[in-house]
Amino acid sequence: MIRVYLISLFVCALLSCNNRKREITNGTPLFHAISSDYSNINFINSLKEDVSTRQNLLDFDYFYNGAGVAVCDLDNDGYPEIFFSGNQVKNQLYHNLGGMVFEDISDHAGINVGKYWSNGVCFADVNNDGWLDIYVSQGGPYDRVKRKNLLYVNQKNLTFKEMAFEFGLDDQGISTQSAFFDYDQDGDMDCLVMNESELYGHDPITFHRMLMENPGRFQVSFSHLYENRGGRFHDVSTEAGIVAPTFGLGLAISDINNDGWLDIYIANDYYLPDNLYINRKNGSFSDRTKNYLEQISFYGMGIDIADLNNDTYQDIVVVDMASQDHIRSKTLMASMNVDNFKLLVQEFGFAPQYMFNTVQLNDGSGHYGNIAHLAGLAKTDWSWAALANDYDLDGDKDILVTNGYRRYALDNDFKLKVQDVKRQYVNGVPLDIKQKLYDEMPSEPLPNLFFRNDGDLKFSEVGKEVGLELPSFSNGAAAADLDRDGDLDLVVSNIDQTALLYENSAANRADQNFLKVVVMGAQADHAKVTIHYQGQKAFVELQTVRGYRSSMPSDAFFGLGSANRVDTLIVDFLNGKRLVRTNLDVNRTLHVNAAEAKVITTKSKALKRVLKPYATTGFGLDYKHEEDDFNDFEKEVLLPQKQSTMGPFMSVADINGDHLDDLLIGGAAGQATCLYLQGAEGRFTKSMQPAFENDRNYEDMQSVFFDLDKDSDLDLLVISGGNSYTKESRIILTGCI
């Protein structure tokens, strides 16, 4: 076996060093599924329900949330291994033999010591010995003593020793994922453990009442920040400001505001808003979600942070569970409860949350705008992982989304059945009835989705076209160069189905060139890599924890299309140093070492807004929109969002012929339309119009100035609407001004 293994590595190493490309025709799909018979990967995250215990969805909300996968080089041979987390089944570790062939070494490796219900998995050199260790986040329907997180310390021979307690990392929350990073810039790796609250299943009021009554009781299930102090980790959550309850499903570490310090993004499930923790550079964080983001997803799941439009600014993708299919969009639609929305936004002060994916575009000032609908990425079904990479090596980052839920407990028809049964059996549902009900729960596997980046922030779903048509219940996923040919292959973990392994063919296409950058050294964590080529640029921040409960190598992959040269490579490190390389060959793996970086005179500065807000009252614009209160959902329960709060429209025209633009602002029902005439120095004066006052009861929806009667002045057409009105509502035509 050893001889075969060495030969395999030798041959594959020769292939990886050869820059010549193997010709692949355009008709070949981007991804080729590798069978388990060939790869030897046969991991199945099988789940067996038991209605007599808490091992089922009706008693444990997180039962079908799946598990993650980690890809990392554990034996320092240059080929990454694959680690699968198992919920009820054992964890599995596959040694990479090269050529997309793997060997199951799970039993020998010792990666199931202390294992009960594994969720997320990440890796880091925790003891700073040059070998990567494995950290597993545990949860499940167990008491806290059986939920301790696990740290498998690398023994340098593909065996591991569980030492979470010795290092202070045996967190007992319902952990979903963790990440190691140097938040305080003291030169060692600290750890953030993301947890889901033990108070699942409660409505928002009950949830917060229970927290207020005994705030310390449930703090063990909050997310926790651990500071590395001389090799042992200490919980510093309270002093660091990480004290909010979480239903954490997605975790990302990134320099969000570009100030050289690492920040934290936690995507939360249910009604708790996401947490965007900005590093205050003094050992603490401040939750600035509402300052940076206008709106967020409701059921926040997987997350990735990447530059989607090649402007060198990091954008944020969070996936939710909005269905693409018309039937599923109705049967799985969450209740549009206006009172609960007001409770969360107005009383609790949360950011507005909507049940769609969010694609937060960084405008270059540190402020983000959600463009999910514009980009065609708002609805991807019950989604888990989102991974943004340049998979086809054309220079633009595409997005992979894993989806599919094993059983739809949120199906509205099924929920009615459950309510009826509970009313019928007031003193407890018999087990046979409960089992029958459980078996009737809807289930539908779905193909994973692949969104090709078409440029200009537009994406097209081409999953079937690129070879990802297989329906599954997919959760965690990792993208890594498993065969070292320069493109990103895929590993996907499934519930009740063999894990998926896809080989990427992009690097073997004659018209797609690439540059793979591997940053080595103690300061490589979250280094920022920028390239310039043929008048274009691309940017990657090195991250390991990405997507959903998963982690992968932080190597930077750049697709170059037909470009055959990279003019400049710049690597910026968090310690303020920079490394520069010029005039680089393509179709190669470039290794750079952080030790070669040099201090630069001008460090990256925190981004500031390009456009400055001004008080409109200073220009005489004292308009304030006064929205009428109407509950659309009492009238139309299937609406995806309110239609009665479209906001004020505006129209601009030179009304009085003085060659200055004047402004018309529409009013809501009960508020008159306002006309502002522009005067000298850009100041405006309100022009009172009796016609507007007479029509104040109408909801203004649109307007246009035009010369209706051809008398050389502008007349005004105002369209009335509003969701609270009947079909008999009329269009109002006002005369000339």
XYZ file of C-alpha atoms in Angstrom:
737
model
C 0.000 0.000 0.000
C 2.769 2.447 0.820
C 4.482 1.874 -2.527
C 1.256 2.462 -4.485
C 0.591 5.591 -2.481
C 4.021 7.049 -3.208
C 3.758 6.301 -6.919
C 0.329 7.941 -7.011
C 1.665 11.066 -5.356
C 4.675 11.183 -7.675
C 2.579 10.939 -10.824
C 0.050 13.491 -9.623
C 2.806 15.864 -8.564
C 4.237 15.722 -12.064
C 0.836 16.485 -13.539
C 0.260 19.415 -11.192
C 3.600 20.979 -12.102
C 2.932 20.755 -15.810
C 1.503 24.005 -17.178
C 0.320 22.402 -20.408
C -3.461 22.079 -20.586
C -5.443 18.985 -21.501
C -7.925 20.028 -24.174
C -11.556 19.907 -22.992
C -14.355 20.649 -25.440
C -16.941 23.281 -24.663
C -19.659 20.617 -24.738
C -18.261 18.949 -21.617
C -20.016 19.996 -18.384
C -17.942 22.059 -15.985
C -18.320 19.474 -13.213
C -17.979 15.722 -13.526
C -19.458 13.546 -10.761
C -16.909 11.059 -9.398
C -18.546 7.786 -8.377
C -17.990 6.430 -4.888
C -16.695 3.199 -6.477
C -13.816 5.201 -7.931
C -13.177 7.727 -5.163
C -13.882 5.342 -2.240
C -15.890 8.125 -0.570
C -19.057 6.524 0.761
C -20.034 8.822 3.623
C -23.790 9.097 4.243
C -25.170 11.379 6.958
C -28.010 8.982 7.734
C -30.693 10.090 10.182
C -33.084 7.733 11.919
C -36.090 9.290 13.627
C -37.408 8.022 16.953
C -40.677 9.612 18.079
C -40.368 7.981 21.521
C -37.304 10.137 22.248
C -36.166 13.626 21.247
C -34.497 12.168 18.151
C -37.050 13.619 15.763
C -38.028 16.927 14.213
C -41.219 17.413 16.219
C -39.244 17.458 19.480
C -35.897 18.855 18.279
C -36.088 21.702 15.774
C -32.532 21.243 14.519
C -32.867 17.525 13.686
C -32.529 17.926 9.898
C -30.054 20.814 9.813
C -27.344 18.510 8.503
C -23.590 18.602 8.945
C -20.482 20.130 7.460
C -17.368 19.045 5.617
C -13.767 20.203 5.976
C -11.033 19.970 3.374
C -7.480 20.509 4.613
C -3.984 19.083 4.281
C -3.463 17.106 7.473
C -0.201 15.337 6.612
C 1.621 18.254 4.928
C 2.025 16.442 1.601
C 0.246 19.125 -0.424
C -2.908 17.083 -1.018
C -5.959 18.005 1.099
C -7.871 15.407 3.090
C -11.683 15.358 3.505
C -13.388 15.263 6.921
C -17.147 14.656 7.121
C -19.099 15.524 10.277
C -21.822 13.044 11.148
C -24.941 13.769 13.159
C -26.031 10.327 14.351
C -23.393 8.485 12.292
C -19.647 8.497 12.930
C -17.365 11.203 11.596
C -15.310 10.052 8.626
C -11.836 11.102 7.479
C -10.548 10.372 3.974
C -6.850 10.490 3.130
C -6.138 11.988 -0.309
C -4.143 9.534 -2.447
C -4.199 11.803 -5.517
C -6.151 11.519 -8.735
C -9.498 11.954 -6.900
C -8.922 8.661 -5.047
C -9.228 8.555 -1.250
C -8.732 6.114 1.603
C -11.040 5.929 4.624
C -8.762 6.194 7.688
C -11.494 7.101 10.205
C -11.012 4.163 12.578
C -7.243 4.515 12.617
C -7.323 8.319 12.974
C -9.295 8.428 16.238
C -11.663 11.183 15.121
C -14.736 9.811 16.941
C -13.486 9.982 20.522
C -16.128 11.867 22.562
C -18.390 12.084 19.516
C -22.186 12.292 19.944
C -23.771 14.658 17.381
C -21.288 16.551 15.219
C -22.381 19.635 13.278
C -19.709 21.965 11.974
C -16.008 21.352 11.465
C -13.057 23.687 11.035
C -9.293 23.397 11.288
C -6.373 25.422 12.599
C -2.887 24.913 13.934
C -4.113 25.291 17.495
C -0.879 24.289 19.240
C 1.351 26.105 16.724
C 3.430 23.058 15.768
C 3.062 23.401 11.988
C 0.354 20.704 11.659
C -3.354 21.408 11.273
C -5.729 20.274 14.012
C -9.460 19.581 13.695
C -12.186 21.274 15.774
C -15.689 19.795 15.714
C -18.775 21.686 16.914
C -21.317 19.410 18.574
C -25.028 19.778 19.337
C -27.957 17.432 19.028
C -30.921 16.559 21.278
C -28.711 15.844 24.280
C -27.896 17.280 27.675
C -24.982 19.684 27.829
C -22.461 17.091 29.016
C -22.896 15.241 25.710
C -22.587 18.429 23.627
C -18.954 19.221 24.395
C -17.035 20.417 21.361
C -14.088 18.281 20.302
C -10.504 19.266 19.475
C -8.524 16.605 17.643
C -4.843 17.511 17.925
C -2.700 16.289 15.031
C -0.160 13.654 16.074
C 1.721 14.125 12.768
C 0.979 10.615 11.502
C -2.699 10.921 10.450
C -3.839 10.095 13.968
C -5.392 12.569 16.395
C -5.817 13.026 20.148
C -8.973 14.619 21.546
C -7.885 17.503 23.832
C -10.706 20.081 23.899
C -10.808 20.165 27.720
C -7.038 20.614 28.000
C -7.178 23.630 25.699
C -10.355 25.128 27.247
C -12.420 24.595 24.094
C -14.987 22.043 25.334
C -17.913 24.429 24.749
C -21.266 22.903 25.820
C -23.696 24.939 23.728
C -25.661 23.600 20.782
C -22.688 24.422 18.581
C -23.058 24.692 14.834
C -19.705 26.057 13.643
C -16.539 27.678 14.937
C -13.675 29.717 13.519
C -10.103 30.431 14.607
C -8.697 33.913 13.957
C -6.509 36.511 15.635
C -9.094 39.083 16.708
C -6.782 40.992 19.078
C -3.677 40.919 16.837
C -1.427 39.467 19.517
C 0.018 36.847 17.184
C -1.986 33.775 18.173
C -5.283 32.265 17.018
C -8.395 32.912 19.104
C -11.710 31.100 18.601
C -15.357 32.034 18.047
C -17.867 29.249 18.778
C -21.267 29.857 17.185
C -24.245 28.301 18.986
C -27.977 27.891 18.576
C -30.159 28.806 21.526
C -31.673 26.142 23.757
C -34.902 28.188 23.679
C -35.992 27.007 20.240
C -39.706 26.571 19.606
C -40.788 29.678 21.535
C -42.385 32.795 20.105
C -40.368 36.040 20.352
C -42.182 37.366 23.429
C -41.833 34.128 25.395
C -38.207 33.815 24.286
C -37.250 37.250 25.572
C -39.336 36.901 28.731
C -37.447 33.726 29.657
C -34.134 35.450 28.993
C -35.082 38.428 31.146
C -36.260 36.243 34.032
C -32.974 34.343 34.219
C -30.347 35.877 31.915
C -27.495 33.711 33.174
C -29.242 30.371 32.752
C -29.190 30.332 28.958
C -25.920 32.161 28.372
C -24.197 28.802 27.899
C -26.110 28.508 24.628
C -25.084 31.957 23.361
C -22.187 32.166 20.931
C -18.828 32.440 22.713
C -15.515 34.126 22.033
C -12.382 32.430 23.412
C -9.100 34.306 23.756
C -5.870 32.369 23.360
C -3.669 33.054 26.361
C -0.414 31.185 26.077
C -1.962 28.157 24.399
C -5.070 27.814 26.572
C -8.387 29.407 25.597
C -10.488 31.542 27.954
C -14.109 32.603 27.480
C -14.074 36.398 27.123
C -17.537 36.761 25.582
C -18.887 39.219 28.141
C -15.940 41.606 28.165
C -15.699 41.364 24.361
C -19.369 42.298 23.861
C -20.429 38.941 22.371
C -23.438 38.548 24.666
C -26.516 38.347 22.430
C -28.550 35.116 22.089
C -28.099 33.436 18.722
C -29.733 30.878 16.481
C -26.445 30.739 14.613
C -26.320 28.846 11.322
C -23.858 30.840 9.199
C -20.483 32.146 10.361
C -17.971 34.322 8.534
C -14.841 36.122 9.669
C -13.690 39.051 7.532
C -12.358 42.591 7.691
C -15.813 44.020 6.967
C -14.920 47.709 7.239
C -11.394 47.410 5.809
C -9.640 48.834 8.843
C -7.140 45.984 9.203
C -8.996 44.236 12.058
C -11.137 41.123 11.727
C -14.891 41.318 12.275
C -17.572 38.641 12.826
C -20.802 37.939 10.948
C -23.301 35.480 12.471
C -26.332 34.594 10.334
C -29.221 33.727 12.649
C -32.203 31.469 12.078
C -35.788 32.239 13.177
C -36.643 35.751 14.354
C -33.281 36.792 15.831
C -31.469 39.229 13.522
C -28.001 38.563 12.167
C -25.079 39.871 14.236
C -22.456 41.965 12.481
C -19.789 42.450 15.138
C -17.294 45.169 14.227
C -13.905 44.963 15.914
C -13.273 47.952 18.167
C -9.500 47.254 18.229
C -9.441 47.104 22.027
C -10.422 43.490 22.604
C -14.132 44.102 22.177
C -16.782 44.208 19.446
C -19.857 46.295 18.711
C -22.941 44.913 16.929
C -23.378 47.304 14.003
C -25.859 45.328 11.914
C -28.305 48.208 11.561
C -25.514 50.667 10.792
C -24.129 48.691 7.868
C -27.160 46.792 6.513
C -30.552 48.194 5.547
C -32.301 44.797 5.677
C -31.357 41.178 6.318
C -32.686 37.674 5.740
C -35.238 36.251 8.177
C -34.114 32.622 8.322
C -30.411 33.329 7.899
C -28.522 30.139 7.050
C -25.242 29.789 5.166
C -23.034 32.783 4.423
C -20.090 33.696 2.259
C -18.155 36.934 1.915
C -16.481 37.623 -1.434
C -15.947 40.322 -4.051
C -18.745 39.652 -6.551
C -18.094 42.499 -9.012
C -14.289 42.797 -8.988
C -14.201 46.232 -7.379
C -11.918 44.883 -4.573
C -14.644 45.389 -1.962
C -16.063 42.418 -0.072
C -19.782 41.665 -0.561
C -21.937 39.457 1.683
C -24.248 36.616 0.608
C -26.682 35.061 3.109
C -29.143 32.375 2.009
C -32.663 31.861 3.338
C -35.525 29.497 2.397
C -37.674 31.304 -0.186
C -38.874 28.791 -2.774
C -38.453 29.157 -6.513
C -41.350 26.806 -7.227
C -44.836 28.396 -7.121
C -46.439 25.581 -5.110
C -43.632 25.344 -2.549
C -43.596 29.129 -2.232
C -47.176 28.918 -0.935
C -47.098 25.682 1.078
C -43.862 26.718 2.854
C -44.622 30.426 3.178
C -44.151 31.722 6.691
C -47.010 33.688 8.185
C -46.892 37.398 7.378
C -47.617 38.560 10.906
C -47.613 42.351 10.920
C -47.808 42.568 14.703
C -44.758 40.332 15.096
C -42.869 42.359 12.495
C -43.626 45.560 14.404
C -42.620 43.841 17.636
C -39.237 42.828 16.257
C -38.449 46.079 14.442
C -40.059 48.726 16.620
C -40.101 47.317 20.159
C -37.024 45.062 20.065
C -35.136 47.382 17.708
C -34.068 44.655 15.275
C -33.108 45.319 11.675
C -35.919 44.597 9.170
C -35.899 40.911 8.159
C -37.446 39.386 5.043
C -37.647 35.745 3.973
C -35.353 36.049 0.963
C -31.658 35.596 0.353
C -29.652 38.778 0.756
C -26.779 39.878 -1.451
C -25.224 42.823 0.348
C -23.268 44.922 -2.152
C -20.445 46.943 -0.609
C -20.642 50.469 -2.019
C -17.031 51.207 -1.109
C -17.898 53.185 1.982
C -18.510 50.273 4.331
C -22.246 50.550 3.757
C -24.149 47.755 2.041
C -27.270 47.580 -0.140
C -29.258 44.399 -0.741
C -29.360 43.578 -4.477
C -30.578 39.960 -4.240
C -33.623 40.481 -6.468
C -31.700 42.574 -8.975
C -29.001 39.903 -9.216
C -31.511 37.059 -9.609
C -30.387 35.437 -6.335
C -33.292 36.132 -3.979
C -34.963 32.693 -4.043
C -33.067 29.397 -3.967
C -35.433 27.144 -1.935
C -34.487 25.838 1.506
C -30.813 26.721 1.200
C -27.844 25.885 3.389
C -24.425 26.664 1.923
C -23.460 29.565 -0.317
C -19.953 29.492 -1.795
C -18.752 32.285 -4.088
C -15.736 31.367 -6.227
C -14.592 31.668 -9.812
C -15.375 28.042 -10.661
C -15.198 28.421 -14.456
C -12.074 30.641 -14.384
C -13.584 33.381 -16.540
C -12.632 36.158 -14.108
C -16.003 36.489 -12.312
C -17.073 34.739 -9.123
C -20.003 32.351 -9.430
C -22.151 31.100 -6.537
C -22.910 27.527 -5.519
C -25.990 26.979 -3.321
C -26.766 23.676 -1.605
C -30.404 23.022 -0.776
C -33.093 20.479 0.034
C -34.729 19.744 3.391
C -35.345 16.171 4.523
C -38.860 16.747 5.878
C -40.940 19.928 5.608
C -42.260 20.475 9.114
C -43.099 24.064 8.103
C -45.451 22.915 5.339
C -48.618 24.877 6.121
C -50.976 21.980 5.388
C -48.941 19.701 7.618
C -48.911 22.276 10.431
C -52.722 22.328 10.344
C -52.730 18.535 10.755
C -50.417 18.812 13.753
C -52.637 21.445 15.360
C -55.741 19.300 14.843
C -54.049 16.265 16.405
C -52.852 18.290 19.394
C -56.370 19.578 19.971
C -57.742 16.049 19.738
C -55.226 14.597 22.209
C -55.046 17.246 24.885
C -53.122 15.080 27.337
C -50.473 13.955 24.878
C -50.386 12.453 21.407
C -50.049 8.619 21.434
C -46.816 7.354 19.911
C -48.519 5.458 17.089
C -50.460 8.582 16.069
C -47.311 10.657 16.355
C -45.419 8.201 14.137
C -48.219 8.205 11.562
C -48.180 11.991 11.535
C -44.402 12.012 11.193
C -44.530 9.696 8.207
C -46.945 12.082 6.465
C -44.502 14.967 6.683
C -43.640 16.128 3.116
C -40.172 15.411 1.738
C -38.637 16.426 -1.593
C -34.977 16.275 -2.678
C -33.815 19.197 -4.822
C -30.822 19.727 -7.138
C -28.100 22.031 -5.923
C -27.958 25.367 -7.727
C -25.115 26.995 -9.610
C -25.356 30.694 -10.440
C -23.029 31.741 -13.231
C -21.811 35.321 -12.941
C -22.794 37.067 -16.193
C -21.187 40.361 -15.189
C -22.844 43.631 -14.143
C -24.112 41.873 -10.989
C -26.423 39.575 -12.951
C -26.445 35.818 -12.382
C -27.997 32.908 -14.285
C -28.881 29.564 -12.707
C -27.174 26.863 -14.820
C -26.874 23.956 -12.378
C -28.063 21.334 -14.841
C -25.862 22.761 -17.586
C -22.694 22.483 -15.474
C -23.476 18.951 -14.262
C -25.167 19.500 -10.881
C -28.588 18.074 -11.764
C -28.754 15.308 -9.117
C -31.572 15.880 -6.540
C -30.417 15.545 -2.936
C -30.780 16.796 0.624
C -27.505 18.729 0.652
C -26.097 20.752 3.524
C -22.401 21.407 4.083
C -20.100 21.862 1.094
C -16.470 22.693 0.419
C -14.654 23.932 -2.672
C -10.992 22.931 -2.949
C -8.385 21.904 -5.497
C -8.428 18.221 -4.593
C -6.387 17.098 -7.614
C -4.067 20.134 -7.682
C -4.820 21.072 -11.282
C -5.670 24.719 -10.575
C -9.467 24.760 -10.332
C -11.949 24.189 -7.526
C -13.534 20.769 -7.116
C -16.612 20.258 -4.937
C -17.470 18.067 -1.960
C -21.076 18.084 -0.719
C -22.484 16.373 2.383
C -26.002 14.921 2.095
C -28.633 13.606 4.474
C -29.581 9.959 3.770
C -27.546 9.949 0.571
C -23.907 9.356 -0.361
C -21.786 12.504 -0.320
C -21.203 14.135 -3.696
C -17.754 14.577 -5.207
C -17.357 16.675 -8.363
C -14.192 17.172 -10.399
C -13.880 20.589 -12.042
C -12.660 20.658 -15.650
C -12.138 24.433 -15.972
C -8.343 24.352 -15.657
C -8.161 21.930 -18.571
C -10.009 24.185 -20.996
C -7.795 25.848 -23.559
C -9.464 29.262 -23.230
C -9.464 29.503 -19.427
C -6.210 30.480 -17.730
C -5.694 30.766 -13.986
C -3.373 31.728 -11.159
C -3.507 29.919 -7.832
C -1.849 31.721 -4.912
C -0.859 29.920 -1.713
C 0.166 32.244 1.126
C 2.348 30.678 3.809
C 3.581 31.865 7.169
C 2.251 32.966 10.531
C 0.585 36.097 9.128
C -1.242 34.356 6.274
C -4.561 34.391 8.166
C -7.034 36.580 6.250
C -4.399 38.138 4.028
C -5.839 40.148 1.122
C -4.699 39.143 -2.350
C -5.186 41.468 -5.339
C -4.101 40.916 -8.922
C -3.978 43.253 -11.928
C -4.036 41.884 -15.472
C -4.915 43.336 -18.901
C -6.521 46.415 -17.348
C -8.620 44.321 -14.971
C -8.360 43.469 -11.300
C -9.575 40.781 -8.924
C -9.543 40.396 -5.158
C -9.678 37.520 -2.655
C -9.499 37.639 1.125
C -8.129 34.353 2.475
C -10.792 32.603 4.562
C -11.187 29.019 5.754
C -14.632 28.926 7.429
C -17.185 29.510 4.677
C -20.624 28.453 3.505
C -22.424 26.258 6.012
C -20.759 24.345 8.863
C -17.781 23.779 6.585
C -14.224 24.904 5.995
C -11.735 24.708 3.177
C -8.203 25.793 2.227
C -7.733 29.552 2.055
C -5.804 29.459 -1.227
C -6.692 32.278 -3.615
C -7.945 31.193 -7.048
C -8.061 33.683 -9.893
C -9.664 32.946 -13.241
C -8.036 34.950 -16.010
C -10.013 33.926 -19.075
C -7.731 34.226 -22.096
C -5.218 36.535 -20.354
C -1.741 34.992 -20.506
C 0.033 37.255 -18.030
C -0.554 38.749 -14.584
C 0.954 42.210 -14.361
C 0.966 42.607 -10.580
C 0.197 40.514 -7.507
C -0.260 42.343 -4.190
C -0.698 40.576 -0.836
C -1.661 42.788 2.109
C -1.352 41.389 5.623
C -3.200 42.451 8.760
C 0.071 43.556 10.375
C 0.359 46.320 7.777
C 2.991 44.637 5.617
C 2.749 44.059 1.887
C 4.249 41.634 -0.599
C 4.396 42.439 -4.319
C 5.189 40.260 -7.332
C 5.159 41.394 -10.958
C 5.089 39.917 -14.459
C 3.802 36.464 -13.526
C 3.257 33.425 -15.692
C -0.256 31.920 -15.678
C -1.585 28.380 -15.197
C 0.571 27.836 -12.139
C 0.488 27.649 -8.366
C 2.474 30.478 -6.816
C 3.694 30.091 -3.232
C 4.479 33.301 -1.348
C 5.661 33.642 2.242
C 4.436 36.262 4.686
C 7.987 36.554 6.045
C 9.012 38.261 2.787
C 6.448 41.055 3.172
C 7.639 44.579 3.908
C 6.175 47.453 5.863
C 4.294 49.942 3.706
C 4.137 53.616 4.562
C 0.383 53.969 4.059
C -1.856 51.391 5.717
C -5.377 50.611 4.579
C -7.821 53.059 6.024
C -11.351 52.331 7.124
C -13.768 53.031 4.333
C -15.751 56.245 4.463
C -18.897 57.207 2.673
C -18.404 58.864 -0.685
C -21.807 60.577 -0.579
C -22.468 62.688 2.491
C -26.029 63.069 3.814
C -27.434 66.578 4.151
C -30.466 67.692 6.137
C -33.189 68.413 3.571
C -34.668 71.100 5.796
C -31.622 73.204 5.004
C -32.891 73.404 1.426
C -36.466 74.167 2.395
C -37.600 70.556 1.825
C -39.591 69.919 4.991
C -41.634 67.039 3.579
C -42.235 64.035 5.856
C -44.098 60.995 4.554
C -47.031 59.964 6.764
C -47.934 56.371 5.925
C -51.441 55.157 6.792
C -51.626 51.942 8.804
C -53.195 49.060 6.869
C -52.692 45.302 7.339
C -52.532 43.873 3.807
C -52.273 40.290 5.024
C -55.717 40.277 6.661
C -57.119 40.894 3.191
C -54.664 38.780 1.126
C -52.876 36.165 3.243
C -50.639 34.906 0.401
C -48.929 38.227 -0.313
C -45.124 37.912 -0.161
C -44.846 41.422 1.290
C -47.024 44.455 1.989
C -48.265 46.357 -1.067
C -49.716 49.342 0.769
C -46.400 50.862 1.850
C -44.718 51.585 -1.462
C -43.455 54.920 -0.182
C -43.601 58.403 -1.720
C -42.896 58.891 -5.431
C -41.186 61.974 -6.805
C -41.356 63.790 -10.135
C -39.080 66.551 -11.363
C -39.903 69.225 -13.954
C -39.570 72.970 -14.584
C -43.124 73.926 -13.613
C -42.945 77.709 -13.788
C -40.569 78.158 -16.716
C -37.678 79.691 -14.754
C -35.203 77.045 -15.985
C -34.903 75.530 -12.520
C -36.079 72.022 -11.671
C -39.016 71.837 -9.276
C -40.022 68.825 -7.208
C -43.337 67.025 -6.682
C -43.668 64.459 -3.882
C -46.711 62.195 -3.621
C -48.589 61.638 -0.399
C -50.056 58.564 1.267
C -53.785 58.276 1.917
C -54.728 61.196 4.131
C -51.707 63.281 3.084
C -51.748 65.860 0.316
C -49.297 65.894 -2.575
C -46.543 68.492 -2.115
C -45.019 70.743 -4.761
C -41.691 72.481 -4.084
C -40.543 75.299 -6.381
C -36.810 75.830 -6.639
C -35.432 79.301 -6.140
C -32.037 80.940 -5.964
C -29.112 79.051 -4.397
C -30.948 75.745 -4.603
C -33.535 76.471 -1.906
C -37.141 75.311 -2.307
C -40.465 76.871 -1.357
C -43.649 74.870 -0.873
C -46.403 75.857 -3.324
C -49.866 75.337 -1.830
C -52.338 73.835 -4.328
C -56.085 73.539 -3.472
C -56.430 70.625 -5.919
C -53.898 68.627 -3.911
C -55.747 69.329 -0.651
C -59.059 68.238 -2.193
C -57.520 64.875 -3.181
C -55.595 64.218 0.025
C -57.634 61.072 0.801
C -56.209 59.269 -2.230
C -53.024 57.177 -2.172
C -50.655 58.752 -4.728
C -48.722 56.072 -6.628
C -47.191 57.806 -9.640
C -47.185 61.082 -11.522
C -46.006 62.651 -14.730
C -45.769 66.228 -16.009
C -46.707 66.760 -19.668
C -48.428 69.302 -21.903
C -51.870 67.718 -22.216
C -53.698 70.575 -23.969
C -50.691 71.799 -25.996
C -50.812 75.310 -24.517
C -47.057 75.352 -23.822
C -47.242 74.741 -20.087
C -47.008 71.535 -18.035
C -50.088 69.701 -16.790
C -49.958 66.972 -14.167
C -51.342 63.439 -14.144
C -51.429 61.728 -10.731
C -52.216 58.019 -10.517
C -53.999 56.856 -7.381
C -53.811 53.337 -6.002
C -53.050 51.657 -2.712
C -53.822 48.147 -1.572
C -56.505 49.248 0.872
C -58.815 50.507 -1.885
C -61.350 48.672 -3.991
C -61.206 48.313 -7.751
C -63.533 51.319 -8.096
C -60.740 53.734 -7.119
C -60.275 56.348 -9.868
C -57.447 58.064 -11.760
C -57.256 61.760 -10.972
C -56.296 64.314 -13.603
C -55.455 67.735 -12.184
C -55.300 70.842 -14.373
C -52.270 72.940 -15.212
C -50.281 74.499 -12.409
